[in-house]
Short mmCIF file of C-alpha atoms in Angstrom, two decimals:
data_model
loop_
_atom_site.label_atom_id
_atom_site.label_comp_id
_atom_site.label_asym_id
_atom_site.label_seq_id
_atom_site.Cartn_x
_atom_site.Cartn_y
_atom_site.Cartn_z
CA MET A 16 83.16 58.22 118.08
CA GLU A 17 85.85 60.17 119.86
CA SER A 18 87.75 60.76 116.61
CA ILE A 19 84.58 62.02 114.91
CA LEU A 20 83.85 64.49 117.71
CA ALA A 21 87.42 65.72 117.56
CA ARG A 22 86.72 67.12 114.10
CA PHE A 23 84.09 69.49 115.50
CA ARG A 24 86.21 70.74 118.36
CA ARG A 25 87.45 74.26 118.02
CA PRO A 26 91.25 74.24 118.07
CA THR A 27 92.78 75.94 121.06
CA PRO A 28 94.93 78.87 119.98
CA LYS A 29 98.57 78.60 120.88
CA PRO A 30 99.75 81.11 123.48
CA TYR A 31 101.62 84.01 122.00
CA SER A 32 105.26 84.08 123.01
CA THR A 33 107.47 87.13 123.00
CA PRO A 34 111.26 87.18 122.76
CA GLY A 35 111.37 87.98 126.46
CA MET A 36 109.19 84.97 127.34
CA ALA A 37 111.09 82.54 125.12
CA GLY A 38 114.31 81.02 126.31
CA PRO A 39 117.70 81.95 124.88
CA ASP A 40 118.29 80.48 121.43
CA ILE A 41 121.54 79.44 119.83
CA ILE A 42 122.17 82.85 118.23
CA SER A 43 121.81 84.84 121.44
CA ARG A 44 124.23 82.48 123.21
CA LEU A 45 127.03 83.22 120.77
CA PRO A 46 129.56 85.84 121.87
CA TYR A 47 129.62 89.12 120.00
CA GLU A 48 133.02 88.43 118.42
CA LEU A 49 131.85 85.09 117.02
CA ARG A 50 128.74 86.69 115.54
CA GLU A 51 130.93 89.26 113.83
CA MET A 52 133.03 86.48 112.30
CA ILE A 53 129.91 84.68 111.07
CA LEU A 54 128.48 87.85 109.52
CA ALA A 55 131.76 88.48 107.71
CA GLU A 56 131.53 85.06 106.02
CA LEU A 57 127.86 85.33 105.02
CA SER A 58 126.62 87.00 101.86
CA LEU A 59 123.98 89.72 101.94
CA GLU A 60 121.36 87.26 100.69
CA ASP A 61 122.20 84.85 103.52
CA ILE A 62 122.01 87.65 106.07
CA SER A 63 118.64 88.75 104.73
CA GLY A 64 117.37 85.19 105.06
CA ALA A 65 118.66 84.94 108.64
CA LEU A 66 116.92 88.18 109.58
CA SER A 67 113.63 86.87 108.20
CA VAL A 68 113.58 83.70 110.31
CA CYS A 69 111.96 85.18 113.41
CA ARG A 70 111.95 88.27 115.58
CA THR A 71 114.36 86.73 118.10
CA TRP A 72 116.97 86.20 115.41
CA ARG A 73 116.52 89.76 114.16
CA SER A 74 117.06 91.12 117.66
CA SER A 75 120.18 88.99 118.07
CA TRP A 76 121.76 89.79 114.72
CA LEU A 77 120.84 93.48 114.84
CA ASP A 78 122.05 94.36 118.31
CA ASP A 79 123.71 97.69 119.07
CA GLY A 80 127.13 96.36 118.10
CA ALA A 81 126.45 94.46 114.88
CA TRP A 82 124.32 96.93 112.96
CA LEU A 83 127.30 99.15 112.07
CA SER A 84 129.02 96.49 109.98
CA LEU A 85 125.74 95.48 108.34
CA ALA A 86 124.90 99.07 107.47
CA ASP A 87 128.29 99.60 105.84
CA ARG A 88 128.00 96.39 103.84
CA TRP A 89 124.54 97.13 102.50
CA PHE A 90 124.94 100.86 102.01
CA PRO A 91 128.49 102.26 102.33
CA GLY A 92 128.44 105.47 104.35
CA LEU A 93 125.01 104.81 105.88
CA ALA A 94 126.35 104.29 109.40
CA GLU A 95 128.14 107.64 109.34
CA ARG A 96 125.04 109.30 107.98
CA ILE A 97 122.91 107.90 110.79
CA ARG A 98 125.50 109.00 113.36
CA ILE A 99 125.38 112.56 112.07
CA SER A 100 121.59 112.69 111.95
CA THR A 101 121.22 111.38 115.50
CA GLY A 102 124.08 113.43 116.95
CA ALA A 103 125.97 110.39 118.15
CA ASP A 104 129.28 112.24 117.92
CA GLY A 105 128.17 115.46 119.55
CA GLY A 106 127.49 114.32 123.10
CA ASP A 107 130.07 115.01 125.78
CA ALA A 108 128.69 112.75 128.46
CA ALA A 109 128.93 109.00 128.18
CA THR A 110 125.20 108.58 128.78
CA ALA A 111 124.35 110.96 125.95
CA ALA A 112 126.66 109.10 123.57
CA ALA A 113 125.17 105.75 124.56
CA ALA A 114 121.65 107.06 124.08
CA ALA A 115 122.55 108.46 120.65
CA ALA A 116 124.15 105.16 119.62
CA ALA A 117 121.07 103.22 120.73
CA GLU A 118 118.85 105.62 118.79
CA ALA A 119 120.99 105.17 115.68
CA ALA A 120 120.79 101.39 115.98
CA GLU A 121 117.03 101.52 116.38
CA MET A 122 116.73 103.80 113.34
CA PHE A 123 118.66 101.31 111.22
CA ARG A 124 116.60 98.38 112.50
CA ARG A 125 113.31 100.11 111.71
CA ALA A 126 114.46 101.06 108.22
CA LEU A 127 115.76 97.56 107.48
CA HIS A 128 112.60 95.87 108.75
CA ARG A 129 110.46 98.19 106.66
CA ILE A 130 112.47 97.39 103.52
CA GLN A 131 112.18 93.66 104.22
CA ARG A 132 108.41 93.86 104.71
CA ARG A 133 107.94 95.93 101.58
CA THR A 134 110.03 93.62 99.37
CA SER A 135 108.35 90.51 100.76
CA GLY A 136 104.83 91.97 100.62
CA LYS A 137 104.20 91.60 104.36
CA PHE A 138 102.67 94.32 106.49
CA ALA A 139 103.44 95.20 110.09
CA SER A 140 100.09 96.62 111.15
CA ALA A 141 96.66 97.55 109.86
CA PHE A 142 93.50 99.16 111.08
CA GLN A 143 90.04 100.08 109.85
CA HIS A 144 88.58 103.55 110.11
CA THR A 145 85.57 105.59 109.05
CA MET A 146 85.91 109.13 107.75
CA CYS A 147 83.76 111.11 110.17
CA LEU A 148 83.94 114.21 112.33
CA GLU A 149 81.82 112.98 115.23
CA CYS A 150 82.96 110.49 117.85
CA GLU A 151 86.56 110.58 116.69
CA ARG A 152 88.79 108.43 118.91
CA PHE A 153 91.85 107.87 116.76
CA PHE A 154 92.83 111.29 115.37
CA GLU A 155 93.36 114.41 117.47
CA LEU A 156 92.42 117.78 115.99
CA ASP A 157 95.40 120.10 115.55
CA LYS A 158 94.46 123.67 116.51
CA SER A 159 97.83 125.31 115.99
CA LEU A 160 96.92 126.86 112.61
CA PRO A 161 95.21 130.26 113.16
CA VAL A 162 91.62 130.66 112.07
CA ALA A 163 92.62 133.67 109.96
CA GLU A 164 94.86 131.36 107.89
CA GLY A 165 92.15 128.79 107.23
CA GLY A 166 92.49 126.67 110.35
CA VAL A 167 89.38 125.06 111.84
CA HIS A 168 89.29 124.54 115.61
CA GLN A 169 85.73 123.23 115.98
CA PHE A 170 83.10 121.70 113.72
CA GLU A 171 79.88 122.75 115.43
CA GLY A 172 79.41 126.10 113.71
CA LEU A 173 80.20 124.94 110.18
CA GLN A 174 77.39 124.94 107.63
CA PHE A 175 77.43 122.02 105.25
CA SER A 176 74.68 121.22 102.78
CA GLY A 177 71.79 121.64 105.18
CA ILE A 178 71.15 117.92 105.60
CA SER A 179 71.73 115.82 108.68
CA THR A 180 73.50 112.96 106.89
CA ARG A 181 76.81 113.77 105.26
CA PHE A 182 78.58 111.79 102.60
CA PRO A 183 82.36 111.98 103.09
CA ARG A 184 84.52 111.57 100.04
CA PHE A 185 88.12 110.44 99.85
CA MET A 186 90.16 112.61 97.48
CA MET A 187 93.93 112.26 97.83
CA TYR A 188 96.72 110.44 99.63
CA ASN A 189 100.41 111.25 99.96
CA SER A 190 103.16 110.29 102.44
CA GLY A 191 100.87 108.82 105.08
CA ARG A 192 98.33 111.66 104.90
CA ILE A 193 94.73 111.16 103.82
CA ALA A 194 92.84 114.15 102.39
CA TRP A 195 89.05 113.83 102.43
CA TRP A 196 86.00 116.08 102.32
CA PRO A 197 83.20 115.71 104.91
CA GLU A 198 80.67 117.11 102.40
CA MET A 199 82.14 117.38 98.93
CA TYR A 200 79.16 118.91 97.15
CA GLY A 201 77.79 121.05 99.94
CA SER A 202 81.11 122.43 101.21
CA PRO A 203 83.92 121.80 98.71
CA PHE A 204 85.95 124.54 100.42
CA PHE A 205 86.27 122.51 103.67
CA ALA A 206 88.83 119.67 103.77
CA ILE A 207 90.31 117.29 106.34
CA VAL A 208 93.86 115.91 106.29
CA ASP A 209 94.53 112.97 108.62
CA ASP A 210 98.12 111.95 109.37
CA LEU A 211 98.43 108.20 109.98
CA CYS A 212 101.93 108.50 111.46
CA THR A 213 101.24 111.20 114.07
CA LYS A 214 97.48 110.58 114.51
CA MET A 215 96.93 114.33 114.04
CA ARG A 216 93.97 115.76 112.14
CA ARG A 217 94.10 119.13 110.41
CA ALA A 218 91.02 120.89 109.09
CA TYR A 219 91.36 123.52 106.35
CA LEU A 220 88.82 126.09 105.22
CA PHE A 221 89.43 127.99 101.99
CA PRO A 222 89.71 131.66 103.10
CA ASN A 223 87.18 134.09 101.64
CA ASN A 224 85.36 131.31 99.84
CA GLY A 225 82.13 133.31 99.64
CA GLY A 226 80.09 130.12 99.77
CA PHE A 227 80.96 129.19 96.19
CA ARG A 228 80.58 125.47 95.54
CA GLN A 229 82.24 125.10 92.15
CA GLY A 230 85.62 125.61 90.55
CA TYR A 231 87.90 124.28 93.32
CA LYS A 232 91.14 122.49 92.49
CA THR A 233 93.23 120.66 95.07
CA ALA A 234 96.56 118.90 95.36
CA ILE A 235 98.67 117.33 98.08
CA SER A 236 102.36 116.49 98.41
CA SER A 237 104.68 115.42 101.19
CA ARG A 238 105.00 119.05 102.31
CA LEU A 239 102.00 121.01 101.01
CA PHE A 240 98.22 120.91 100.87
CA VAL A 241 96.94 123.11 98.05
CA MET A 242 93.46 124.46 97.39
CA CYS A 243 92.79 126.79 94.44
CA ARG A 244 89.87 128.62 92.89
CA GLY A 245 89.95 131.00 89.96
CA THR A 246 93.31 132.74 90.07
CA THR A 247 93.83 132.28 93.84
CA VAL A 248 96.24 129.62 95.09
CA ASP A 249 96.34 128.80 98.81
CA ALA A 250 99.06 126.42 100.05
CA TRP A 251 99.40 125.14 103.62
CA HIS A 252 102.79 123.84 104.71
CA PHE A 253 102.61 120.73 106.92
CA THR A 254 105.93 121.31 108.68
CA LEU A 255 105.83 125.10 109.05
CA ASN A 256 102.07 124.97 109.67
CA CYS A 257 101.34 128.22 107.87
CA LEU A 258 99.39 129.51 104.86
CA ARG A 259 100.79 131.19 101.78
CA SER A 260 98.46 132.74 99.20
CA VAL A 261 99.23 134.03 95.73
CA GLU A 262 97.30 135.41 92.77
CA ILE A 263 98.05 133.92 89.34
CA PRO A 264 97.77 136.18 86.26
CA GLU A 265 95.44 133.74 84.48
CA GLU A 266 93.11 130.89 85.34
CA PHE A 267 94.35 127.33 85.11
CA ASP A 268 92.81 123.89 84.71
CA ARG A 269 94.87 121.74 87.06
CA CYS A 270 97.36 122.00 89.91
CA ILE A 271 99.89 119.34 90.94
CA ALA A 272 102.14 119.44 94.01
CA GLU A 273 105.53 117.79 94.41
CA GLY A 274 107.41 118.44 97.64
CA GLU A 275 107.41 122.21 98.15
CA ARG A 276 106.65 123.01 94.52
CA ILE A 277 103.32 123.54 92.80
CA LEU A 278 102.74 123.11 89.07
CA LEU A 279 99.78 124.95 87.53
CA ILE A 280 98.60 123.70 84.15
CA SER A 281 96.58 126.03 81.94
CA ASN A 282 94.70 125.40 78.73
CA ASN A 283 97.05 127.23 76.40
CA GLY A 284 100.16 129.31 76.64
CA PRO A 285 102.95 129.04 79.20
CA THR A 286 102.34 127.61 82.65
CA PRO A 287 103.36 129.48 85.80
CA GLU A 288 105.12 127.38 88.39
CA LYS A 289 105.64 128.27 92.06
CA ASP A 290 108.00 126.90 94.65
CA GLY A 291 107.11 126.28 98.30
CA THR A 292 107.71 129.89 99.37
CA LEU A 293 105.32 131.12 96.67
CA GLN A 294 107.56 134.06 95.88
CA ARG A 295 109.50 133.14 92.75
CA ARG A 296 107.78 132.54 89.44
CA TYR A 297 108.83 130.25 86.61
CA LYS A 298 107.54 129.77 83.08
CA VAL A 299 107.26 126.24 81.77
CA ASP A 300 106.97 125.80 78.01
CA LEU A 301 105.10 122.52 77.58
CA ALA A 302 105.73 122.41 73.83
CA THR A 303 109.52 122.35 74.03
CA LYS A 304 109.66 120.86 77.56
CA ASP A 305 111.97 123.66 78.58
CA LEU A 306 111.92 124.02 82.39
CA GLN A 307 113.46 127.42 83.01
CA GLY A 308 114.77 127.77 86.54
CA SER A 309 113.30 124.46 87.70
CA GLY A 310 115.82 121.83 86.73
CA ASP A 311 115.08 119.61 89.72
CA ALA A 312 111.51 118.96 88.58
CA ARG A 313 112.74 115.96 86.53
CA PHE A 314 109.42 115.77 84.69
CA ALA A 315 107.90 114.09 87.76
CA PHE A 316 104.56 115.81 87.21
CA ASN A 317 102.09 113.72 85.26
CA PRO A 318 98.88 115.62 84.37
CA HIS A 319 97.00 112.35 83.86
CA GLN A 320 97.85 110.86 87.27
CA ARG A 321 95.17 111.39 89.86
CA PHE A 322 96.97 110.67 93.12
CA GLY A 323 100.08 112.71 93.62
CA THR A 324 103.51 111.83 92.30
CA HIS A 325 105.02 109.15 90.13
CA ARG A 326 105.73 107.04 93.22
CA ASN A 327 102.04 106.71 94.11
CA TRP A 328 99.78 104.37 92.23
CA ALA A 329 96.00 104.05 92.16
CA SER A 330 93.16 102.11 90.61
CA GLU A 331 89.41 102.48 90.80
CA TYR A 332 86.61 99.95 90.92
CA GLY A 333 83.22 101.31 89.97
CA GLY A 334 84.25 104.86 90.87
CA VAL A 335 83.69 104.14 94.58
CA LYS A 336 86.43 101.82 95.77
CA ARG A 337 90.03 102.92 95.43
CA LEU A 338 93.39 101.41 96.18
CA VAL A 339 96.22 103.87 96.81
CA GLY A 340 99.63 103.56 98.38
CA ASP A 341 103.33 104.29 98.43
CA ASP A 342 106.47 102.89 100.03
CA ASP A 343 105.06 103.19 103.56
CA PHE A 344 101.29 102.59 103.47
CA LEU A 345 98.63 100.83 101.44
CA LEU A 346 95.01 102.00 101.65
CA PHE A 347 91.80 100.45 100.40
CA VAL A 348 89.02 103.03 100.37
CA ASP A 349 85.38 102.00 100.13
CA GLY A 350 83.09 105.01 100.27
CA GLY A 351 83.51 106.61 103.68
CA ASN A 352 85.50 103.69 105.12
CA TYR A 353 89.09 102.67 104.56
CA THR A 354 91.60 100.09 105.71
CA ALA A 355 95.24 101.13 106.05
CA TRP A 356 98.16 98.71 106.05
CA SER A 357 101.61 99.81 107.17
CA PHE A 358 105.01 98.34 106.33
CA GLY A 359 106.41 99.91 109.51
CA ASN A 360 105.12 100.30 113.04
CA ASP A 361 103.62 103.73 112.40
CA ILE A 362 99.98 102.72 112.97
CA PRO A 363 99.20 101.66 116.55
CA GLU A 364 97.65 98.22 116.76
CA GLN A 365 93.86 98.26 117.02
CA PRO A 366 91.32 95.43 117.18
CA LEU A 367 90.21 94.40 113.69
CA ASP A 368 87.15 92.60 112.45
CA ASP A 369 87.90 88.92 112.93
CA GLY A 370 84.99 87.69 110.84
CA GLN A 371 86.36 87.23 107.34
CA MET A 372 89.54 89.29 107.45
CA ARG A 373 91.97 87.30 109.56
CA TRP A 374 94.92 88.17 107.34
CA TRP A 375 94.54 91.84 108.31
CA LYS A 376 95.80 91.09 111.81
CA LYS A 377 99.07 92.56 113.01
CA LEU A 378 101.99 90.39 111.92
CA ARG A 379 104.09 89.16 114.82
#
């Protein structure tokens, strides 16, 4: 009888142990010099396997002294590059140099862990969210963009489609930023861009839209958010946080953004192309594939690809559910809701639905 009842007992979860709570293991007891000798004898595949054993082993093998040799073995010159980017050689005081060295080591650890998770298909964190303007507790509205340049600082005075219930629509994703429309058909000139890494929300309103609800074309890249209508092209720069507008001599059918460059595709004839400053103009002959003055484009623009660049991939299910992603994030969009998985620790951990989605939990 006791064995039968044991089947119906709910198993007691094991207490979660952190590296600080656990006792010292065999790797952490080894002196630094001995660990250096062991790493010199191991191959890169063996080192990758040792780093994947547990978090305690990763912390022991990737301490502030060992990461330099590992970085040079995997990518020659990477350690020097990280030193320059963090300013490890520019500090005069010993404390500043130590802080810069610790920052460089942490940068290498984060990059290496992200590569390991991506190659093994494991995620570091995930969270669920609903695309809405009211009762927002995750994203903070950025009000640094002036209203005259299309920035939106409050949502109360905006006129949508005249109905109380709005139907948000996901449109684009690129480099950890989600572009969606609170009311696509009622106000196609009003867009929201949420940054998963910084938890900042930016709202854009097409200047001088005149209330027109048709003819808008949009694009997003790692640097720009583009909204066009007719012959007017408006581009907002994420880093500079400013608006640049330009008038194109002829109407076009499609716009694609890559970095700080915008490609405008027309029906016939040459295609004008603009860089991020929207000052220089190029002519692209699609028939001969002659890119005059834009050699770094590398034919990365694909007119038939819906979500950004050649590094992004997407698929649709019934026209409602979409799966998009890149090297950093993976998103599953279902109507006005989405779930975002991260290969790094960019998304703060939040409680997830523990009903039927246990594998969405944060990986320890």
